[in-house]
mmCIF file of C-alpha atoms in Angstrom:
data_model
loop_
_atom_site.group_PDB
_atom_site.id
_atom_site.type_symbol
_atom_site.label_atom_id
_atom_site.label_comp_id
_atom_site.label_asym_id
_atom_site.label_seq_id
_atom_site.Cartn_x
_atom_site.Cartn_y
_atom_site.Cartn_z
ATOM 1 C CA THR A 3 72.734 41.904 152.585
ATOM 2 C CA LEU A 4 71.366 38.547 153.979
ATOM 3 C CA VAL A 5 68.294 37.404 151.748
ATOM 4 C CA LEU A 6 66.264 34.820 153.879
ATOM 5 C CA ARG A 7 66.176 31.580 152.168
ATOM 6 C CA ASP A 8 64.121 28.382 152.647
ATOM 7 C CA ALA A 9 63.734 27.471 156.320
ATOM 8 C CA PRO A 10 63.961 24.023 156.869
ATOM 9 C CA GLN A 11 60.774 22.308 155.055
ATOM 10 C CA LEU A 12 59.423 19.281 157.070
ATOM 11 C CA ALA A 13 57.656 17.908 153.939
ATOM 12 C CA VAL A 14 61.101 17.095 152.451
ATOM 13 C CA THR A 15 62.796 15.865 155.413
ATOM 14 C CA ASP A 16 63.855 11.939 154.997
ATOM 15 C CA GLN A 17 63.351 10.593 158.536
ATOM 16 C CA VAL A 18 65.040 7.335 157.950
ATOM 17 C CA HIS A 19 68.422 9.481 157.905
ATOM 18 C CA GLY A 20 67.380 12.415 160.225
ATOM 19 C CA LYS A 21 64.901 14.899 161.451
ATOM 20 C CA VAL A 22 64.127 18.490 161.504
ATOM 21 C CA GLU A 23 62.283 19.866 164.500
ATOM 22 C CA PRO A 24 61.139 23.423 164.206
ATOM 23 C CA GLY A 25 61.770 25.464 167.358
ATOM 24 C CA GLU A 26 63.291 28.762 168.000
ATOM 25 C CA ALA A 27 66.562 28.994 170.115
ATOM 26 C CA GLU A 28 68.856 31.553 170.995
ATOM 27 C CA VAL A 29 72.619 30.995 172.001
ATOM 28 C CA GLY A 30 75.080 33.790 172.634
ATOM 29 C CA GLY A 31 72.853 36.336 170.862
ATOM 30 C CA GLU A 32 72.463 33.924 167.848
ATOM 31 C CA SER A 33 68.897 32.794 166.602
ATOM 32 C CA PHE A 34 68.072 29.478 165.432
ATOM 33 C CA VAL A 35 64.950 28.274 163.699
ATOM 34 C CA ALA A 36 65.150 24.623 164.367
ATOM 35 C CA THR A 37 66.941 21.497 165.658
ATOM 36 C CA LEU A 38 68.524 18.977 163.028
ATOM 37 C CA THR A 39 69.679 15.665 164.019
ATOM 38 C CA LEU A 40 71.285 13.287 161.460
ATOM 39 C CA LEU A 41 71.319 9.771 162.589
ATOM 40 C CA SER A 42 74.238 7.534 162.921
ATOM 41 C CA PRO A 43 75.052 5.497 159.789
ATOM 42 C CA GLU A 44 73.711 2.361 161.504
ATOM 43 C CA GLU A 45 70.732 3.726 162.484
ATOM 44 C CA ALA A 46 70.082 5.402 159.169
ATOM 45 C CA ARG A 47 71.299 2.186 157.002
ATOM 46 C CA TRP A 48 73.230 4.503 155.140
ATOM 47 C CA SER A 49 76.859 6.139 155.344
ATOM 48 C CA TRP A 50 76.027 9.488 154.677
ATOM 49 C CA PRO A 51 72.956 10.349 156.743
ATOM 50 C CA ALA A 52 71.307 13.351 155.311
ATOM 51 C CA VAL A 53 68.286 15.740 154.795
ATOM 52 C CA THR A 54 67.573 17.453 151.722
ATOM 53 C CA LEU A 55 65.399 20.573 151.042
ATOM 54 C CA THR A 56 64.054 20.473 147.595
ATOM 55 C CA ASP A 57 61.492 22.608 145.678
ATOM 56 C CA LEU A 58 63.592 25.736 146.253
ATOM 57 C CA ALA A 59 61.882 29.049 146.145
ATOM 58 C CA THR A 60 65.094 30.467 144.010
ATOM 59 C CA LYS A 61 66.630 27.975 141.786
ATOM 60 C CA ASP A 62 68.688 30.528 140.311
ATOM 61 C CA TRP A 63 71.619 31.663 142.253
ATOM 62 C CA SER A 64 73.613 33.521 139.713
ATOM 63 C CA ALA A 65 72.881 36.827 140.889
ATOM 64 C CA TYR A 66 73.970 35.799 144.427
ATOM 65 C CA SER A 67 77.645 35.944 146.143
ATOM 66 C CA ALA A 68 77.261 32.897 148.654
ATOM 67 C CA VAL A 69 75.364 30.448 150.340
ATOM 68 C CA ALA A 70 75.224 30.271 153.931
ATOM 69 C CA LEU A 71 74.022 28.147 156.810
ATOM 70 C CA ARG A 72 74.610 29.012 160.361
ATOM 71 C CA LEU A 73 75.010 26.108 162.794
ATOM 72 C CA HIS A 74 75.446 25.545 166.591
ATOM 73 C CA ASN A 75 76.794 22.274 168.309
ATOM 74 C CA PRO A 76 75.027 22.063 171.377
ATOM 75 C CA THR A 77 76.710 18.882 172.825
ATOM 76 C CA ASP A 78 79.778 18.416 174.775
ATOM 77 C CA ARG A 79 81.654 16.478 171.972
ATOM 78 C CA ALA A 80 82.939 17.433 168.486
ATOM 79 C CA GLN A 81 80.621 17.034 165.496
ATOM 80 C CA GLN A 82 80.832 17.224 161.724
ATOM 81 C CA ILE A 83 78.246 18.623 159.387
ATOM 82 C CA GLY A 84 78.390 19.150 155.309
ATOM 83 C CA LEU A 85 76.629 21.313 152.963
ATOM 84 C CA CYS A 86 76.001 19.954 149.665
ATOM 85 C CA VAL A 87 74.419 21.833 146.529
ATOM 86 C CA ARG A 88 72.984 20.048 143.438
ATOM 87 C CA ASP A 89 71.835 21.195 140.282
ATOM 88 C CA GLY A 90 69.297 19.836 137.912
ATOM 89 C CA ASP A 91 71.900 17.517 136.127
ATOM 90 C CA GLU A 92 72.936 16.158 139.508
ATOM 91 C CA ALA A 93 76.344 17.809 139.572
ATOM 92 C CA ARG A 94 77.410 18.775 143.061
ATOM 93 C CA TRP A 95 79.314 21.270 145.170
ATOM 94 C CA ALA A 96 79.941 19.831 148.950
ATOM 95 C CA ARG A 97 81.865 21.312 152.094
ATOM 96 C CA ILE A 98 81.925 19.529 155.246
ATOM 97 C CA GLU A 99 83.722 20.954 158.567
ATOM 98 C CA GLU A 100 83.982 19.966 162.327
ATOM 99 C CA PHE A 101 82.306 21.866 165.011
ATOM 100 C CA ALA A 102 83.939 22.076 168.519
ATOM 101 C CA PRO A 103 81.238 21.432 171.547
ATOM 102 C CA GLY A 104 79.468 24.691 171.830
ATOM 103 C CA GLU A 105 80.830 26.291 168.629
ATOM 104 C CA THR A 106 78.646 28.397 166.445
ATOM 105 C CA LYS A 107 79.897 29.083 162.847
ATOM 106 C CA VAL A 108 78.590 29.543 159.278
ATOM 107 C CA LEU A 109 78.975 26.636 156.833
ATOM 108 C CA GLY A 110 78.785 27.889 153.266
ATOM 109 C CA GLY A 111 80.494 28.811 150.070
ATOM 110 C CA THR A 112 80.921 31.616 147.209
ATOM 111 C CA ILE A 113 78.776 31.060 144.162
ATOM 112 C CA ASP A 114 81.970 31.161 142.074
ATOM 113 C CA GLU A 115 83.136 28.120 144.137
ATOM 114 C CA ILE A 116 79.692 26.620 143.297
ATOM 115 C CA ARG A 117 79.652 27.718 139.896
ATOM 116 C CA ALA A 118 82.978 26.004 139.278
ATOM 117 C CA LYS A 119 81.152 22.464 140.122
ATOM 118 C CA LEU A 120 77.771 23.280 138.644
ATOM 119 C CA LEU A 121 75.085 25.410 136.973
ATOM 120 C CA ALA A 122 74.158 27.985 139.535
ATOM 121 C CA SER A 123 71.295 29.186 137.551
ATOM 122 C CA ASP A 124 69.732 25.679 137.932
ATOM 123 C CA VAL A 125 69.907 24.777 141.616
ATOM 124 C CA TRP A 126 67.682 21.797 142.813
ATOM 125 C CA SER A 127 68.538 20.859 146.087
ATOM 126 C CA VAL A 128 70.609 21.627 149.319
ATOM 127 C CA THR A 129 71.457 18.935 151.468
ATOM 128 C CA VAL A 130 73.036 18.824 155.194
ATOM 129 C CA TRP A 131 74.928 15.806 155.689
ATOM 130 C CA THR A 132 77.447 13.842 157.766
ATOM 131 C CA ARG A 133 79.645 10.682 157.336
ATOM 132 C CA ASN A 134 81.977 8.407 159.398
ATOM 133 C CA THR A 135 80.178 8.971 162.598
ATOM 134 C CA LYS A 136 79.163 6.449 165.461
ATOM 135 C CA MET A 137 76.554 8.671 167.084
ATOM 136 C CA PRO A 138 73.737 10.763 165.834
ATOM 137 C CA GLN A 139 74.923 14.551 165.071
ATOM 138 C CA THR A 140 72.577 17.146 166.453
ATOM 139 C CA PHE A 141 72.868 20.855 165.709
ATOM 140 C CA LEU A 142 70.711 23.920 166.058
ATOM 141 C CA VAL A 143 70.340 25.509 162.406
ATOM 142 C CA SER A 144 69.376 29.070 160.955
ATOM 143 C CA PRO A 145 67.523 29.071 157.612
ATOM 144 C CA VAL A 146 69.671 28.753 154.606
ATOM 145 C CA TYR A 147 70.607 32.188 153.305
ATOM 146 C CA LEU A 148 71.748 33.177 149.906
ATOM 147 C CA VAL A 149 74.027 36.344 150.304
ATOM 148 C CA LYS A 150 73.839 39.244 147.705
ATOM 149 C CA GLN A 151 76.581 42.029 147.665
ATOM 150 C CA GLY A 152 74.694 45.087 147.327
#
């Protein structure tokens, strides 16, 4: 079962590093809730442009089996994007993947993978980020989901 989680929250978007523009889109039968653009490192004045969700409705992820974010690369070039989860002690779990032009896939990890790096019962933030790019990275995004086996 997928449990709907925090749709991108504009109030916590750092506009220096990127922006989230709400707007529903459908690609190949997949629904997306926003367009996420991460600026190039030169534009962001930071080598890891990122947008972070805070004030999460559910901070204890220990009863779930995975976290997932569905993304679509609407551009004609390969792009990379990562997902980072942090706990209250600033420990972190991160994963980054490349998306081919027009590719849709899920970026995420199991709670066991996350638990090996941080306290899954004390999650404070979820960050989408990129690195080593010369151009802004634009993706269509779903809400962040917590997956619960049931």
